[in-house]
Short mmCIF file of C-alpha atoms in Angstrom, two decimals:
data_model
loop_
_atom_site.label_atom_id
_atom_site.label_comp_id
_atom_site.label_asym_id
_atom_site.label_seq_id
_atom_site.Cartn_x
_atom_site.Cartn_y
_atom_site.Cartn_z
CA VAL A 1 -20.59 2.24 16.64
CA PRO A 2 -17.32 0.57 15.98
CA THR A 3 -14.04 2.43 17.44
CA LEU A 4 -10.70 2.35 16.01
CA HIS A 5 -7.66 3.51 17.66
CA THR A 6 -3.94 2.46 17.91
CA LEU A 7 -2.55 1.08 21.30
CA PRO A 8 -0.66 3.78 23.25
CA GLY A 9 2.99 2.92 23.30
CA SER A 10 2.92 1.11 19.92
CA ALA A 11 1.97 4.11 17.65
CA PRO A 12 4.74 4.83 15.18
CA GLU A 13 6.64 7.83 16.02
CA ILE A 14 6.29 10.55 13.51
CA THR A 15 10.10 11.42 13.35
CA GLU A 16 12.24 10.87 10.05
CA GLY A 17 14.04 7.58 10.30
CA TYR A 18 11.34 5.84 12.06
CA ILE A 19 8.72 5.99 9.52
CA GLN A 20 9.15 3.35 6.71
CA MET A 21 7.52 2.20 3.58
CA PHE A 22 6.00 -0.88 4.89
CA TYR A 23 5.60 -1.32 8.60
CA LEU A 24 3.28 -3.04 11.07
CA SER A 25 0.78 -1.19 12.96
CA LYS A 26 -0.95 -2.57 16.07
CA ILE A 27 -4.61 -1.87 16.05
CA GLU A 28 -7.58 -2.44 18.72
CA HIS A 29 -10.88 -2.62 16.91
CA THR A 30 -14.43 -3.48 18.23
CA LEU A 31 -16.73 -4.99 15.58
CA ARG A 32 -20.07 -6.73 15.31
CA LEU A 33 -20.10 -10.01 13.55
CA PRO A 34 -23.53 -10.23 11.67
CA PRO A 35 -25.52 -13.50 12.44
CA HIS A 36 -25.06 -14.80 8.73
CA LEU A 37 -21.45 -15.22 9.69
CA LEU A 38 -22.04 -17.35 12.77
CA ASN A 39 -21.45 -20.68 11.21
CA LEU A 40 -17.86 -19.82 10.43
CA PRO A 41 -15.00 -20.44 12.93
CA VAL A 42 -14.64 -17.07 14.68
CA ASN A 43 -11.06 -16.44 13.80
CA GLN A 44 -11.97 -16.69 10.04
CA ALA A 45 -15.30 -14.72 10.34
CA ILE A 46 -13.29 -11.91 12.26
CA LYS A 47 -10.53 -11.78 9.70
CA GLY A 48 -12.83 -11.55 7.08
CA GLU A 49 -14.62 -8.71 8.69
CA LEU A 50 -11.34 -6.88 9.25
CA GLU A 51 -10.33 -7.35 5.84
CA GLY A 52 -13.53 -6.02 4.35
CA LEU A 53 -13.16 -2.95 6.71
CA PHE A 54 -9.66 -2.11 6.28
CA LEU A 55 -7.87 -3.45 3.10
CA ASP A 56 -7.11 -0.85 0.67
CA LYS A 57 -8.27 1.97 2.79
CA VAL A 58 -6.10 4.77 4.17
CA ILE A 59 -6.09 5.73 7.84
CA ALA A 60 -4.73 9.26 8.45
CA ASP A 61 -1.22 9.40 9.48
CA LEU A 62 -0.85 5.64 9.51
CA GLY A 63 -1.11 5.02 5.80
CA LEU A 64 -2.78 2.66 3.42
CA CYS A 65 -3.89 -0.67 4.92
CA ILE A 66 -2.43 -3.52 2.88
CA SER A 67 -2.93 -6.77 4.91
CA ILE A 68 -3.83 -8.30 8.20
CA TYR A 69 -0.73 -9.59 9.48
CA ASP A 70 -1.80 -11.34 12.54
CA ILE A 71 -4.53 -11.49 15.06
CA HIS A 72 -3.31 -11.06 18.55
CA SER A 73 -6.46 -11.61 20.71
CA ILE A 74 -10.11 -11.72 20.22
CA ASP A 75 -12.31 -10.84 23.31
CA GLY A 76 -16.15 -10.74 23.60
CA GLY A 77 -18.59 -12.55 21.70
CA PHE A 78 -21.40 -11.02 23.84
CA ILE A 79 -24.77 -10.74 22.07
CA THR A 80 -26.54 -7.36 23.00
CA PRO A 81 -30.17 -7.72 23.66
CA GLY A 82 -32.29 -7.12 20.57
CA ASP A 83 -29.49 -7.60 18.01
CA GLY A 84 -28.65 -10.94 16.57
CA ALA A 85 -24.84 -10.13 16.04
CA SER A 86 -22.17 -10.64 18.50
CA THR A 87 -19.54 -7.97 19.34
CA TYR A 88 -15.88 -8.73 19.55
CA THR A 89 -12.78 -6.38 20.54
CA VAL A 90 -9.92 -7.69 18.39
CA MET A 91 -6.07 -6.89 18.80
CA PHE A 92 -4.39 -7.34 15.60
CA ARG A 93 -1.35 -6.10 13.41
CA MET A 94 -1.75 -4.83 9.97
CA ILE A 95 0.89 -4.21 7.34
CA MET A 96 0.84 -0.52 6.31
CA PHE A 97 2.07 1.08 3.29
CA ARG A 98 3.42 4.64 4.33
CA PRO A 99 6.40 6.07 2.40
CA PHE A 100 8.72 8.15 4.24
CA VAL A 101 10.29 11.48 3.19
CA GLY A 102 13.47 10.88 1.22
CA GLU A 103 12.47 7.35 0.32
CA VAL A 104 13.23 6.53 -3.38
CA ILE A 105 10.53 4.56 -4.97
CA ALA A 106 10.06 2.98 -8.52
CA ALA A 107 6.65 3.75 -10.29
CA LYS A 108 5.05 3.94 -13.62
CA LEU A 109 3.76 6.93 -15.28
CA LYS A 110 -0.11 7.27 -15.37
CA GLU A 111 -0.77 10.88 -16.67
CA SER A 112 1.32 13.89 -17.69
CA ASP A 113 0.00 17.46 -17.99
CA ARG A 114 0.98 20.99 -17.48
CA GLU A 115 0.68 20.65 -13.76
CA GLY A 116 3.29 17.96 -13.78
CA LEU A 117 3.30 14.22 -13.47
CA LYS A 118 0.86 11.47 -11.78
CA LEU A 119 2.57 8.24 -10.98
CA SER A 120 1.39 4.83 -9.89
CA LEU A 121 2.34 1.75 -8.09
CA GLY A 122 -0.51 -0.38 -9.27
CA PHE A 123 -1.75 -0.75 -5.78
CA PHE A 124 -1.46 2.95 -4.97
CA ASP A 125 -2.19 5.82 -7.40
CA ASP A 126 -2.12 9.22 -5.71
CA ILE A 127 1.54 10.30 -6.34
CA HIS A 128 1.96 13.71 -7.75
CA VAL A 129 5.13 15.22 -9.02
CA PRO A 130 4.16 18.98 -9.51
CA GLU A 131 6.31 20.75 -12.30
CA HIS A 132 8.43 22.58 -10.08
CA LEU A 133 9.95 19.33 -8.74
CA LEU A 134 10.87 18.24 -12.21
CA PRO A 135 14.64 18.39 -13.24
CA MET A 136 15.66 21.58 -14.74
CA PRO A 137 15.67 23.01 -17.43
CA LYS A 138 12.55 21.62 -18.49
CA GLN A 139 9.95 21.89 -21.25
CA PHE A 140 6.46 21.12 -21.70
CA GLU A 141 5.27 19.58 -24.97
CA PRO A 142 1.53 19.73 -25.31
CA GLU A 143 -0.07 16.75 -27.23
CA SER A 144 -1.73 19.25 -29.70
CA GLY A 145 -2.26 22.73 -29.71
CA ASN A 146 -3.53 24.23 -26.48
CA SER A 147 -3.88 20.83 -24.98
CA ASN A 148 -3.38 20.58 -21.26
CA GLN A 149 -1.93 16.94 -21.66
CA GLY A 150 1.41 16.45 -22.97
CA ARG A 151 4.94 15.34 -22.02
CA TRP A 152 7.70 16.90 -20.27
CA ILE A 153 11.37 17.09 -21.57
CA TRP A 154 14.44 17.64 -19.49
CA GLU A 155 17.18 19.40 -21.44
CA PHE A 156 20.64 18.43 -20.40
CA ASN A 157 23.88 19.10 -22.11
CA GLY A 158 22.18 19.90 -25.56
CA ASP A 159 20.09 16.79 -25.42
CA ASN A 160 16.37 16.10 -24.92
CA TYR A 161 15.30 13.51 -22.20
CA PRO A 162 11.51 13.20 -22.32
CA ILE A 163 9.60 11.63 -19.66
CA ASP A 164 7.64 8.94 -21.29
CA ALA A 165 5.59 6.11 -19.92
CA VAL A 166 8.04 3.40 -21.27
CA ASP A 167 10.15 2.42 -18.39
CA GLU A 168 9.93 2.77 -14.66
CA ILE A 169 10.27 6.43 -13.16
CA ARG A 170 12.31 6.56 -9.79
CA PHE A 171 11.26 9.53 -7.58
CA ARG A 172 12.02 10.69 -4.19
CA VAL A 173 9.25 11.20 -1.54
CA HIS A 174 9.06 15.01 -0.88
CA HIS A 175 6.10 14.89 1.53
CA VAL A 176 3.03 13.17 2.40
CA THR A 177 -0.52 14.73 3.38
CA TYR A 178 -3.63 13.35 4.43
CA PRO A 179 -6.14 15.94 3.42
CA SER A 180 -9.47 15.58 5.16
CA LEU A 181 -12.55 15.05 2.92
CA PRO A 182 -14.61 18.22 2.38
CA VAL A 183 -18.06 16.41 2.60
CA GLU A 184 -19.49 15.45 6.03
CA GLN A 185 -19.06 11.90 6.76
CA GLU A 186 -22.05 9.83 8.20
CA LYS A 187 -21.75 9.05 11.95
CA ALA A 188 -21.09 5.27 11.45
CA SER A 189 -18.61 5.41 8.69
CA LYS A 190 -14.77 4.79 9.25
CA PRO A 191 -12.25 7.84 9.43
CA PHE A 192 -10.88 6.91 6.17
CA ALA A 193 -9.17 9.65 4.17
CA PRO A 194 -7.00 9.90 0.92
CA MET A 195 -3.17 9.89 1.24
CA ILE A 196 -1.29 12.12 -1.17
CA VAL A 197 2.26 11.50 -1.87
CA THR A 198 4.22 14.31 -3.58
CA GLY A 199 7.34 13.34 -5.27
CA SER A 200 10.34 14.91 -6.67
CA LEU A 201 12.55 13.91 -9.75
CA ASP A 202 14.91 17.01 -9.18
CA ALA A 203 18.28 15.07 -8.47
CA ASP A 204 20.79 12.76 -10.27
CA GLY A 205 19.56 9.25 -10.37
CA LEU A 206 15.90 10.17 -10.50
CA GLY A 207 13.62 10.16 -13.37
CA PRO A 208 12.96 7.42 -15.96
CA ILE A 209 15.72 4.75 -15.23
CA SER A 210 16.70 4.71 -18.82
CA TRP A 211 18.36 8.12 -18.31
CA TRP A 212 20.84 6.46 -15.89
CA VAL A 213 21.32 2.73 -16.62
CA VAL B 1 8.10 -1.97 22.09
CA LYS B 2 10.84 -0.62 20.26
CA ALA B 3 9.76 2.35 17.78
CA ASN B 4 11.28 0.68 14.83
CA ASP B 5 10.25 -2.93 15.78
CA GLY B 6 7.66 -3.11 13.04
CA VAL B 7 9.54 -2.00 9.93
CA LEU B 8 9.38 -4.22 6.92
CA THR B 9 11.46 -4.40 3.98
CA ASN B 10 9.72 -4.96 0.54
CA PHE B 11 11.22 -8.42 0.59
CA GLU B 12 9.34 -9.29 3.92
CA VAL B 13 6.03 -8.21 2.53
CA LEU B 14 6.74 -9.93 -0.58
CA ASN B 15 7.44 -13.15 1.37
CA PHE B 16 4.50 -12.75 3.48
CA LEU B 17 2.14 -12.75 0.53
CA ARG B 18 4.12 -15.64 -1.06
CA SER B 19 3.61 -17.68 2.12
CA ARG B 20 -0.19 -17.18 1.90
CA GLY B 21 -0.01 -18.48 -1.75
CA ALA B 22 0.09 -15.40 -3.92
CA GLY B 23 2.69 -16.69 -6.29
CA LYS B 24 1.12 -20.38 -6.50
CA ASP B 25 -2.51 -19.73 -7.54
CA LEU B 26 -2.64 -18.73 -11.13
CA THR B 27 -6.36 -18.43 -11.21
CA ARG B 28 -6.03 -15.87 -8.39
CA VAL B 29 -9.35 -17.12 -7.21
CA ILE B 30 -8.35 -19.98 -4.81
CA ALA B 31 -5.75 -18.33 -2.64
CA PRO B 32 -7.16 -16.29 0.34
CA ILE B 33 -5.60 -13.04 -0.92
CA ALA B 34 -7.64 -10.07 -1.80
CA PRO B 35 -7.40 -8.31 -5.22
CA SER B 36 -5.80 -5.30 -3.57
CA GLU B 37 -3.12 -7.58 -2.01
CA PHE B 38 -2.48 -9.08 -5.47
CA LYS B 39 -1.80 -5.49 -6.57
CA VAL B 40 0.96 -5.20 -3.98
CA TYR B 41 2.28 -8.67 -4.91
CA ASP B 42 2.52 -7.79 -8.55
CA TYR B 43 4.39 -4.51 -7.69
CA LEU B 44 6.90 -5.98 -5.44
CA GLU B 45 7.57 -8.86 -8.02
CA GLN B 46 8.72 -6.16 -10.22
CA THR B 47 11.26 -4.94 -7.92
CA ALA B 48 14.59 -6.15 -6.49
CA ALA B 49 12.87 -7.78 -3.70
CA CYS B 50 11.77 -10.66 -5.98
CA SER B 51 15.07 -12.29 -6.27
CA GLN B 52 16.12 -11.38 -2.63
CA THR B 53 16.57 -13.62 0.29
CA ARG B 54 16.60 -13.31 4.16
CA GLU B 55 20.15 -14.21 4.40
CA SER B 56 21.43 -11.66 1.60
CA ILE B 57 19.53 -9.01 3.26
CA ILE B 58 20.98 -9.81 6.88
CA SER B 59 24.40 -9.98 5.26
CA PHE B 60 23.86 -6.80 3.61
CA VAL B 61 22.86 -4.91 6.51
CA GLY B 62 25.90 -6.17 8.54
CA LYS B 63 28.27 -5.19 5.57
CA SER B 64 26.75 -1.61 5.54
CA LYS B 65 27.79 -0.69 9.13
CA GLN B 66 31.27 0.48 8.10
CA TYR B 67 29.51 2.90 5.72
CA LYS B 68 27.77 4.67 8.59
CA LEU B 69 24.47 4.94 6.74
CA ALA B 70 21.12 5.96 8.26
CA GLU B 71 18.69 3.26 8.51
CA ALA B 72 16.33 4.79 6.06
CA GLU B 73 19.45 4.84 3.49
CA ILE B 74 20.12 1.20 4.13
CA LEU B 75 16.30 0.30 3.54
CA ASN B 76 16.30 2.20 0.32
CA LEU B 77 19.43 0.54 -1.00
CA ILE B 78 17.80 -2.91 -0.32
CA ASN B 79 14.55 -1.95 -1.75
CA ILE B 80 15.99 -0.27 -4.89
CA ARG B 81 19.28 -2.38 -5.33
CA PRO B 82 21.26 0.31 -7.39
CA SER B 83 23.85 -1.27 -9.65
CA SER B 84 25.83 2.16 -10.26
CA VAL B 85 27.11 5.17 -8.43
CA VAL B 86 24.66 7.45 -10.02
CA GLU B 87 21.81 5.43 -8.74
CA ILE B 88 23.16 5.78 -5.13
CA ASP B 89 23.13 9.47 -5.44
CA PRO B 90 19.59 10.07 -4.63
CA ILE B 91 19.70 7.54 -1.89
CA VAL B 92 22.56 8.67 0.37
CA GLU B 93 22.59 12.11 1.36
CA GLU B 94 25.78 14.22 0.60
CA CYS B 95 27.26 11.21 -1.16
CA ASP B 96 30.24 12.82 -2.24
CA LYS B 97 31.02 14.52 1.12
CA ARG B 98 30.34 11.49 3.31
CA MET B 99 31.79 8.78 1.15
CA GLY B 100 34.13 9.95 -1.48
CA GLU B 101 35.67 7.27 -3.28
CA GLY B 102 34.12 4.73 -0.98
CA VAL B 103 30.77 4.88 -2.70
CA GLU B 104 32.30 2.74 -5.52
CA GLU B 105 33.16 0.10 -2.87
CA LEU B 106 29.59 0.42 -1.71
CA VAL B 107 28.10 -0.22 -5.10
CA GLU B 108 30.52 -3.33 -5.44
CA MET B 109 29.10 -4.57 -2.34
CA VAL B 110 25.46 -4.12 -3.25
CA LEU B 111 26.14 -5.97 -6.58
CA GLN B 112 28.01 -8.80 -4.66
CA VAL B 113 25.72 -9.23 -1.78
CA LEU B 114 22.03 -8.47 -3.10
CA PRO B 115 21.06 -10.72 -5.89
CA THR B 116 20.51 -9.30 -9.37
CA PRO B 117 16.78 -8.37 -10.02
CA PRO B 118 15.40 -9.87 -13.29
CA SER B 119 15.04 -6.31 -14.84
CA GLN B 120 18.94 -5.99 -14.61
CA MET B 121 19.46 -9.51 -16.01
CA GLN B 122 18.47 -8.45 -19.48
CA SER B 123 21.12 -7.37 -21.99
CA ASP B 124 22.34 -3.86 -21.83
CA ASP B 125 20.73 -2.87 -25.02
CA GLN B 126 17.16 -3.80 -23.75
CA VAL B 127 16.59 -1.75 -20.77
CA GLU B 128 12.85 -2.07 -20.99
CA PHE B 129 11.44 -4.19 -18.30
CA ASN B 130 9.13 -6.95 -19.99
CA LYS B 131 6.77 -7.96 -17.20
CA ASP B 132 5.28 -10.71 -19.27
CA ASP B 133 8.41 -12.41 -19.57
CA VAL B 134 9.10 -12.55 -15.86
CA ARG B 135 5.57 -13.57 -14.94
CA GLU B 136 5.87 -16.38 -17.71
CA GLY B 137 9.27 -17.54 -16.02
CA GLN B 138 7.64 -17.58 -12.63
CA GLU B 139 4.66 -19.41 -13.70
CA VAL B 140 6.94 -22.35 -15.29
CA GLU B 141 8.80 -22.47 -11.96
CA ALA B 142 5.49 -22.74 -10.05
CA SER B 143 4.21 -25.46 -11.83
#
């Protein structure tokens, strides 16, 4: 069963100011190379396996895996009896995406309903701006009748500023959570979990960029 | 190992993807880059990072010291590249108290040291960022 852990001493500190949007995480991972990959150079086969395992997946507290940055060392190559595959222990660095509290990020509007907004960066979608973190005073304008979908409008100095999907929206990261999945995961599955970023638009300079520029 | 040794600006991530061929392969099939990585590339190409250079970032960090900003604030300034005082507001905590009039100097410095992103180069009337235009421009340069 593959194991996954960060090396002691290199785990990022969980204090503000040390957590950054993109950062490098050192990881040690043991994996099996299936026999059909044995004709490839080892480095290439291993990089391919690591990418298949990690890219675009979230590791709780570490963030979303973006890219394999480099491979520090590869140990092993032993073939366990009765198994055509060889086992390797790899030390490598990955570029991780993990927004920090207070970070200002530009995103696009994905959804807008009574509960608030959902924003997207293209490569990451789980950004929520709950209605209580929208600038006030505000009003919700439903699409039609009792519809749950609709747009939010900020009222300022007698003018209406709607939040539309027209231009980029700047939000500030309020907090980041890694809720554990409710279903039981199989023994061999990786400890991947969703990452939810909660954002706020409630400050000068935040919201659709056309409001300010 | 220093705790903040592994911090990367948006520019560094973009540079890393470019060095692996992200911007050069128009078909997106030949370069050894995963679809999820291309999505990160597409996002970063729309931000201020796309026209930044290592030199301008190093210069900016040096000139920021006099403003006594937190590391996170400097990183935010580099990634967002604000061009007005109101855009600095959500980035620098207690901006008025800490900087007063100095914030206008900071804006000037940002405008001078960090390159203008394509979205800010368009005319004042047209605030909408036309992603297709920028892509076309980049493709012409790459060929």
